[in-house]
């Protein structure tokens, strides 16, 4: 909902002005708003995305909401609930296994691990076991809200998230940082690729 024009019209309403077409002056105004931290005009446009990712990454994704300030914190989130559905789960299988980082680091990862096949086999064994036991619990008539406890954190979840332009920019800046987990960096880049053509001027300035 909205466009770059929506941003500048929200800013100019203070002077009781409104424009019908976007021009070079508007581009300069957006640059000024972003540079000086005037976030409220950037909070009027909204973007809704249907997002799917494994639970482990989803919990990291949610952390960017902590410490949101006025102008950022406009978002809504509705997620598929495995209390209600017992559809066959899908799982995230890494393409490459990375080594644990240097001992001085508590998070992150290093280069590719030399035993790729062995790591993949162990991972798949655990996932298949969990999937089988989940299916057996459902067949027994166990409530989905309890059967789901056996599923691993690589299980995909899906939700619809709606947030302001400023909100999504904050998320992408935080999650595309080189210190973020590689998988979440890739997801943030996908979000950026979706939004950039919808708000070309605002997004360019926000990503600076």
PDB file of C-alpha atoms in Angstrom:
ATOM      1  CA  UNK A   1       0.000   0.000   0.000  1.00  0.00           C
ATOM      2  CA  UNK A   2       1.453   3.339  -1.032  1.00  0.00           C
ATOM      3  CA  UNK A   3       4.439   4.529  -3.026  1.00  0.00           C
ATOM      4  CA  UNK A   4       7.331   6.986  -2.838  1.00  0.00           C
ATOM      5  CA  UNK A   5       4.727   9.684  -3.463  1.00  0.00           C
ATOM      6  CA  UNK A   6       2.881   8.572  -0.318  1.00  0.00           C
ATOM      7  CA  UNK A   7       6.017   9.260   1.709  1.00  0.00           C
ATOM      8  CA  UNK A   8       6.458  12.837   0.534  1.00  0.00           C
ATOM      9  CA  UNK A   9       2.751  13.615   0.788  1.00  0.00           C
ATOM     10  CA  UNK A  10       2.815  12.404   4.396  1.00  0.00           C
ATOM     11  CA  UNK A  11       5.726  14.754   5.026  1.00  0.00           C
ATOM     12  CA  UNK A  12       4.134  17.731   3.268  1.00  0.00           C
ATOM     13  CA  UNK A  13       0.775  17.435   4.993  1.00  0.00           C
ATOM     14  CA  UNK A  14       2.306  19.542   7.790  1.00  0.00           C
ATOM     15  CA  UNK A  15       2.081  22.454   5.331  1.00  0.00           C
ATOM     16  CA  UNK A  16      -1.327  21.325   4.037  1.00  0.00           C
ATOM     17  CA  UNK A  17       0.176  20.418   0.647  1.00  0.00           C
ATOM     18  CA  UNK A  18      -0.237  17.391  -1.611  1.00  0.00           C
ATOM     19  CA  UNK A  19       1.249  16.431  -4.974  1.00  0.00           C
ATOM     20  CA  UNK A  20      -0.086  14.157  -7.690  1.00  0.00           C
ATOM     21  CA  UNK A  21       3.190  13.341  -9.438  1.00  0.00           C
ATOM     22  CA  UNK A  22       6.627  12.459  -8.096  1.00  0.00           C
ATOM     23  CA  UNK A  23       9.578  14.588  -9.252  1.00  0.00           C
ATOM     24  CA  UNK A  24      13.221  15.399  -8.455  1.00  0.00           C
ATOM     25  CA  UNK A  25      12.288  17.622  -5.513  1.00  0.00           C
ATOM     26  CA  UNK A  26      10.491  14.693  -3.942  1.00  0.00           C
ATOM     27  CA  UNK A  27      13.559  12.524  -4.324  1.00  0.00           C
ATOM     28  CA  UNK A  28      15.596  15.132  -2.459  1.00  0.00           C
ATOM     29  CA  UNK A  29      12.943  15.356   0.234  1.00  0.00           C
ATOM     30  CA  UNK A  30      13.058  11.595   0.853  1.00  0.00           C
ATOM     31  CA  UNK A  31      16.846  11.734   1.095  1.00  0.00           C
ATOM     32  CA  UNK A  32      16.476  14.514   3.675  1.00  0.00           C
ATOM     33  CA  UNK A  33      13.875  12.597   5.696  1.00  0.00           C
ATOM     34  CA  UNK A  34      16.032   9.486   5.902  1.00  0.00           C
ATOM     35  CA  UNK A  35      19.259  11.355   6.619  1.00  0.00           C
ATOM     36  CA  UNK A  36      17.723  13.277   9.524  1.00  0.00           C
ATOM     37  CA  UNK A  37      15.723  10.399  10.986  1.00  0.00           C
ATOM     38  CA  UNK A  38      12.214  11.643  10.208  1.00  0.00           C
ATOM     39  CA  UNK A  39      10.636   8.192  10.244  1.00  0.00           C
ATOM     40  CA  UNK A  40       6.904   8.929  10.503  1.00  0.00           C
ATOM     41  CA  UNK A  41       6.382   9.690   6.762  1.00  0.00           C
ATOM     42  CA  UNK A  42       8.137   6.392   5.972  1.00  0.00           C
ATOM     43  CA  UNK A  43       5.723   4.531   8.230  1.00  0.00           C
ATOM     44  CA  UNK A  44       2.585   5.240   6.182  1.00  0.00           C
ATOM     45  CA  UNK A  45       3.290   2.887   3.244  1.00  0.00           C
ATOM     46  CA  UNK A  46       2.720  -0.776   4.146  1.00  0.00           C
ATOM     47  CA  UNK A  47       3.979  -4.068   2.708  1.00  0.00           C
ATOM     48  CA  UNK A  48       2.481  -7.505   3.402  1.00  0.00           C
ATOM     49  CA  UNK A  49       4.612 -10.584   2.744  1.00  0.00           C
ATOM     50  CA  UNK A  50       3.891 -14.284   3.075  1.00  0.00           C
ATOM     51  CA  UNK A  51       7.050 -15.682   4.629  1.00  0.00           C
ATOM     52  CA  UNK A  52       8.284 -19.263   5.064  1.00  0.00           C
ATOM     53  CA  UNK A  53      11.392 -20.285   6.978  1.00  0.00           C
ATOM     54  CA  UNK A  54      12.545 -22.901   9.501  1.00  0.00           C
ATOM     55  CA  UNK A  55      11.643 -22.301  13.138  1.00  0.00           C
ATOM     56  CA  UNK A  56      15.251 -21.716  14.175  1.00  0.00           C
ATOM     57  CA  UNK A  57      15.592 -18.841  11.723  1.00  0.00           C
ATOM     58  CA  UNK A  58      12.066 -17.565  12.434  1.00  0.00           C
ATOM     59  CA  UNK A  59      12.960 -17.018  16.092  1.00  0.00           C
ATOM     60  CA  UNK A  60      15.956 -14.901  15.018  1.00  0.00           C
ATOM     61  CA  UNK A  61      13.728 -13.038  12.564  1.00  0.00           C
ATOM     62  CA  UNK A  62      11.409 -11.999  15.384  1.00  0.00           C
ATOM     63  CA  UNK A  63      14.212 -10.506  17.477  1.00  0.00           C
ATOM     64  CA  UNK A  64      14.490  -7.427  15.265  1.00  0.00           C
ATOM     65  CA  UNK A  65      11.228  -6.215  16.827  1.00  0.00           C
ATOM     66  CA  UNK A  66      12.926  -5.817  20.194  1.00  0.00           C
ATOM     67  CA  UNK A  67      13.787  -2.193  20.799  1.00  0.00           C
ATOM     68  CA  UNK A  68      11.563  -0.887  18.000  1.00  0.00           C
ATOM     69  CA  UNK A  69      10.850   2.808  18.336  1.00  0.00           C
ATOM     70  CA  UNK A  70       7.906   4.837  17.134  1.00  0.00           C
ATOM     71  CA  UNK A  71       8.015   4.953  13.365  1.00  0.00           C
ATOM     72  CA  UNK A  72       9.440   1.426  13.109  1.00  0.00           C
ATOM     73  CA  UNK A  73       7.102  -0.643  15.206  1.00  0.00           C
ATOM     74  CA  UNK A  74       4.067  -0.873  12.932  1.00  0.00           C
ATOM     75  CA  UNK A  75       3.697  -4.542  12.106  1.00  0.00           C
ATOM     76  CA  UNK A  76       1.240  -7.440  12.278  1.00  0.00           C
ATOM     77  CA  UNK A  77       1.970 -11.142  12.212  1.00  0.00           C
ATOM     78  CA  UNK A  78      -0.356 -14.132  11.693  1.00  0.00           C
ATOM     79  CA  UNK A  79       1.240 -17.573  11.576  1.00  0.00           C
ATOM     80  CA  UNK A  80       0.186 -21.081  10.589  1.00  0.00           C
ATOM     81  CA  UNK A  81      -0.545 -22.960  13.815  1.00  0.00           C
ATOM     82  CA  UNK A  82       0.340 -26.605  14.242  1.00  0.00           C
ATOM     83  CA  UNK A  83      -2.157 -26.642  17.078  1.00  0.00           C
ATOM     84  CA  UNK A  84      -4.786 -26.687  14.354  1.00  0.00           C
ATOM     85  CA  UNK A  85      -3.167 -28.325  11.337  1.00  0.00           C
ATOM     86  CA  UNK A  86      -1.377 -31.649  10.993  1.00  0.00           C
ATOM     87  CA  UNK A  87      -0.207 -31.333   7.403  1.00  0.00           C
ATOM     88  CA  UNK A  88       2.996 -33.228   6.580  1.00  0.00           C
ATOM     89  CA  UNK A  89       5.886 -31.042   7.736  1.00  0.00           C
ATOM     90  CA  UNK A  90       8.593 -29.780   5.409  1.00  0.00           C
ATOM     91  CA  UNK A  91      12.182 -29.330   6.484  1.00  0.00           C
ATOM     92  CA  UNK A  92      15.085 -27.051   5.694  1.00  0.00           C
ATOM     93  CA  UNK A  93      18.118 -29.068   4.571  1.00  0.00           C
ATOM     94  CA  UNK A  94      21.319 -27.000   4.394  1.00  0.00           C
ATOM     95  CA  UNK A  95      23.189 -27.144   1.090  1.00  0.00           C
ATOM     96  CA  UNK A  96      26.506 -26.817   2.872  1.00  0.00           C
ATOM     97  CA  UNK A  97      27.689 -27.552   6.391  1.00  0.00           C
ATOM     98  CA  UNK A  98      29.929 -24.921   7.969  1.00  0.00           C
ATOM     99  CA  UNK A  99      32.519 -25.410  10.680  1.00  0.00           C
ATOM    100  CA  UNK A 100      32.168 -24.047  14.181  1.00  0.00           C
ATOM    101  CA  UNK A 101      33.928 -20.665  14.349  1.00  0.00           C
ATOM    102  CA  UNK A 102      37.088 -19.831  16.239  1.00  0.00           C
ATOM    103  CA  UNK A 103      36.887 -20.655  19.953  1.00  0.00           C
ATOM    104  CA  UNK A 104      36.828 -16.957  20.820  1.00  0.00           C
ATOM    105  CA  UNK A 105      33.485 -16.570  19.027  1.00  0.00           C
ATOM    106  CA  UNK A 106      30.218 -17.676  20.599  1.00  0.00           C
ATOM    107  CA  UNK A 107      28.098 -17.515  17.444  1.00  0.00           C
ATOM    108  CA  UNK A 108      28.408 -17.605  13.692  1.00  0.00           C
ATOM    109  CA  UNK A 109      30.211 -20.166  11.549  1.00  0.00           C
ATOM    110  CA  UNK A 110      33.405 -20.677   9.645  1.00  0.00           C
ATOM    111  CA  UNK A 111      34.402 -22.299   6.373  1.00  0.00           C
ATOM    112  CA  UNK A 112      32.840 -25.401   4.869  1.00  0.00           C
ATOM    113  CA  UNK A 113      33.231 -28.493   7.026  1.00  0.00           C
ATOM    114  CA  UNK A 114      35.417 -31.213   5.444  1.00  0.00           C
ATOM    115  CA  UNK A 115      32.912 -34.005   6.206  1.00  0.00           C
ATOM    116  CA  UNK A 116      29.898 -32.780   4.227  1.00  0.00           C
ATOM    117  CA  UNK A 117      28.411 -36.217   3.461  1.00  0.00           C
ATOM    118  CA  UNK A 118      28.725 -37.469   7.031  1.00  0.00           C
ATOM    119  CA  UNK A 119      27.081 -34.336   8.442  1.00  0.00           C
ATOM    120  CA  UNK A 120      24.246 -34.534   5.922  1.00  0.00           C
ATOM    121  CA  UNK A 121      23.623 -38.225   6.658  1.00  0.00           C
ATOM    122  CA  UNK A 122      23.370 -37.596  10.395  1.00  0.00           C
ATOM    123  CA  UNK A 123      21.085 -34.638   9.877  1.00  0.00           C
ATOM    124  CA  UNK A 124      18.762 -36.540   7.528  1.00  0.00           C
ATOM    125  CA  UNK A 125      18.640 -39.502   9.909  1.00  0.00           C
ATOM    126  CA  UNK A 126      17.445 -37.261  12.744  1.00  0.00           C
ATOM    127  CA  UNK A 127      14.905 -35.450  10.560  1.00  0.00           C
ATOM    128  CA  UNK A 128      13.431 -38.645   9.137  1.00  0.00           C
ATOM    129  CA  UNK A 129      13.116 -40.131  12.611  1.00  0.00           C
ATOM    130  CA  UNK A 130      11.301 -37.047  13.894  1.00  0.00           C
ATOM    131  CA  UNK A 131       9.024 -36.967  10.846  1.00  0.00           C
ATOM    132  CA  UNK A 132       8.123 -40.647  11.267  1.00  0.00           C
ATOM    133  CA  UNK A 133       7.373 -40.299  14.972  1.00  0.00           C
ATOM    134  CA  UNK A 134       5.247 -37.203  14.340  1.00  0.00           C
ATOM    135  CA  UNK A 135       3.195 -39.106  11.765  1.00  0.00           C
ATOM    136  CA  UNK A 136       2.787 -42.026  14.158  1.00  0.00           C
ATOM    137  CA  UNK A 137       1.600 -39.758  16.976  1.00  0.00           C
ATOM    138  CA  UNK A 138      -0.981 -38.175  14.671  1.00  0.00           C
ATOM    139  CA  UNK A 139      -2.185 -41.639  13.565  1.00  0.00           C
ATOM    140  CA  UNK A 140      -2.594 -42.573  17.240  1.00  0.00           C
ATOM    141  CA  UNK A 141      -4.929 -39.649  17.679  1.00  0.00           C
ATOM    142  CA  UNK A 142      -2.554 -37.500  19.720  1.00  0.00           C
ATOM    143  CA  UNK A 143      -3.536 -33.822  19.595  1.00  0.00           C
ATOM    144  CA  UNK A 144      -1.513 -31.898  16.979  1.00  0.00           C
ATOM    145  CA  UNK A 145      -0.612 -29.295  19.620  1.00  0.00           C
ATOM    146  CA  UNK A 146       1.345 -32.011  21.468  1.00  0.00           C
ATOM    147  CA  UNK A 147       2.535 -34.103  18.530  1.00  0.00           C
ATOM    148  CA  UNK A 148       4.318 -31.045  17.129  1.00  0.00           C
ATOM    149  CA  UNK A 149       6.768 -31.090  20.055  1.00  0.00           C
ATOM    150  CA  UNK A 150       8.721 -33.876  18.372  1.00  0.00           C
ATOM    151  CA  UNK A 151       9.449 -31.819  15.256  1.00  0.00           C
ATOM    152  CA  UNK A 152      12.954 -30.341  14.900  1.00  0.00           C
ATOM    153  CA  UNK A 153      13.737 -26.637  14.591  1.00  0.00           C
ATOM    154  CA  UNK A 154      14.504 -27.089  10.873  1.00  0.00           C
ATOM    155  CA  UNK A 155      10.737 -27.537  10.280  1.00  0.00           C
ATOM    156  CA  UNK A 156       9.274 -24.798   8.112  1.00  0.00           C
ATOM    157  CA  UNK A 157       6.669 -22.394   9.411  1.00  0.00           C
ATOM    158  CA  UNK A 158       4.694 -19.852   7.395  1.00  0.00           C
ATOM    159  CA  UNK A 159       3.137 -16.520   8.261  1.00  0.00           C
ATOM    160  CA  UNK A 160       1.899 -13.267   6.804  1.00  0.00           C
ATOM    161  CA  UNK A 161       3.735 -10.217   8.099  1.00  0.00           C
ATOM    162  CA  UNK A 162       2.609  -6.652   7.446  1.00  0.00           C
ATOM    163  CA  UNK A 163       4.826  -3.749   8.313  1.00  0.00           C
ATOM    164  CA  UNK A 164       5.590  -0.178   7.418  1.00  0.00           C
ATOM    165  CA  UNK A 165       8.282   0.729   4.911  1.00  0.00           C
ATOM    166  CA  UNK A 166      10.457   1.914   7.813  1.00  0.00           C
ATOM    167  CA  UNK A 167       9.855  -1.367   9.646  1.00  0.00           C
ATOM    168  CA  UNK A 168      10.993  -3.526   6.729  1.00  0.00           C
ATOM    169  CA  UNK A 169      14.031  -1.310   6.174  1.00  0.00           C
ATOM    170  CA  UNK A 170      15.110  -1.756   9.785  1.00  0.00           C
ATOM    171  CA  UNK A 171      14.681  -5.519   9.478  1.00  0.00           C
ATOM    172  CA  UNK A 172      16.736  -5.723   6.287  1.00  0.00           C
ATOM    173  CA  UNK A 173      19.534  -3.513   7.616  1.00  0.00           C
ATOM    174  CA  UNK A 174      19.863  -5.621  10.770  1.00  0.00           C
ATOM    175  CA  UNK A 175      19.530  -8.996   9.060  1.00  0.00           C
ATOM    176  CA  UNK A 176      21.799  -8.266   6.103  1.00  0.00           C
ATOM    177  CA  UNK A 177      24.639  -7.346   8.441  1.00  0.00           C
ATOM    178  CA  UNK A 178      27.687  -9.562   7.890  1.00  0.00           C
ATOM    179  CA  UNK A 179      27.455 -10.798  11.495  1.00  0.00           C
ATOM    180  CA  UNK A 180      23.948 -12.220  10.967  1.00  0.00           C
ATOM    181  CA  UNK A 181      23.530 -15.911  10.165  1.00  0.00           C
ATOM    182  CA  UNK A 182      24.015 -16.619   6.468  1.00  0.00           C
ATOM    183  CA  UNK A 183      20.541 -18.102   6.014  1.00  0.00           C
ATOM    184  CA  UNK A 184      18.814 -15.046   7.462  1.00  0.00           C
ATOM    185  CA  UNK A 185      20.992 -12.720   5.385  1.00  0.00           C
ATOM    186  CA  UNK A 186      19.692 -14.500   2.298  1.00  0.00           C
ATOM    187  CA  UNK A 187      16.080 -14.111   3.424  1.00  0.00           C
ATOM    188  CA  UNK A 188      16.554 -10.415   4.151  1.00  0.00           C
ATOM    189  CA  UNK A 189      18.011  -9.979   0.676  1.00  0.00           C
ATOM    190  CA  UNK A 190      14.895 -11.599  -0.799  1.00  0.00           C
ATOM    191  CA  UNK A 191      12.729  -9.127   1.120  1.00  0.00           C
ATOM    192  CA  UNK A 192      14.848  -6.232  -0.130  1.00  0.00           C
ATOM    193  CA  UNK A 193      14.585  -7.481  -3.717  1.00  0.00           C
ATOM    194  CA  UNK A 194      10.773  -7.519  -3.430  1.00  0.00           C
ATOM    195  CA  UNK A 195      10.437  -4.050  -1.899  1.00  0.00           C
ATOM    196  CA  UNK A 196      13.087  -2.175  -3.905  1.00  0.00           C
ATOM    197  CA  UNK A 197      11.082  -1.884  -7.159  1.00  0.00           C
ATOM    198  CA  UNK A 198       7.914  -0.906  -5.232  1.00  0.00           C
ATOM    199  CA  UNK A 199       9.569   2.057  -3.453  1.00  0.00           C
ATOM    200  CA  UNK A 200      12.702   2.677  -5.555  1.00  0.00           C
ATOM    201  CA  UNK A 201      13.674   6.089  -4.161  1.00  0.00           C
ATOM    202  CA  UNK A 202      12.774   5.498  -0.518  1.00  0.00           C
ATOM    203  CA  UNK A 203      14.360   2.047  -0.426  1.00  0.00           C
ATOM    204  CA  UNK A 204      17.583   3.272  -2.024  1.00  0.00           C
ATOM    205  CA  UNK A 205      17.914   5.962   0.633  1.00  0.00           C
ATOM    206  CA  UNK A 206      16.911   3.679   3.506  1.00  0.00           C
ATOM    207  CA  UNK A 207      19.445   1.037   2.503  1.00  0.00           C
ATOM    208  CA  UNK A 208      22.255   3.599   2.675  1.00  0.00           C
TER     209      UNK A 208
END
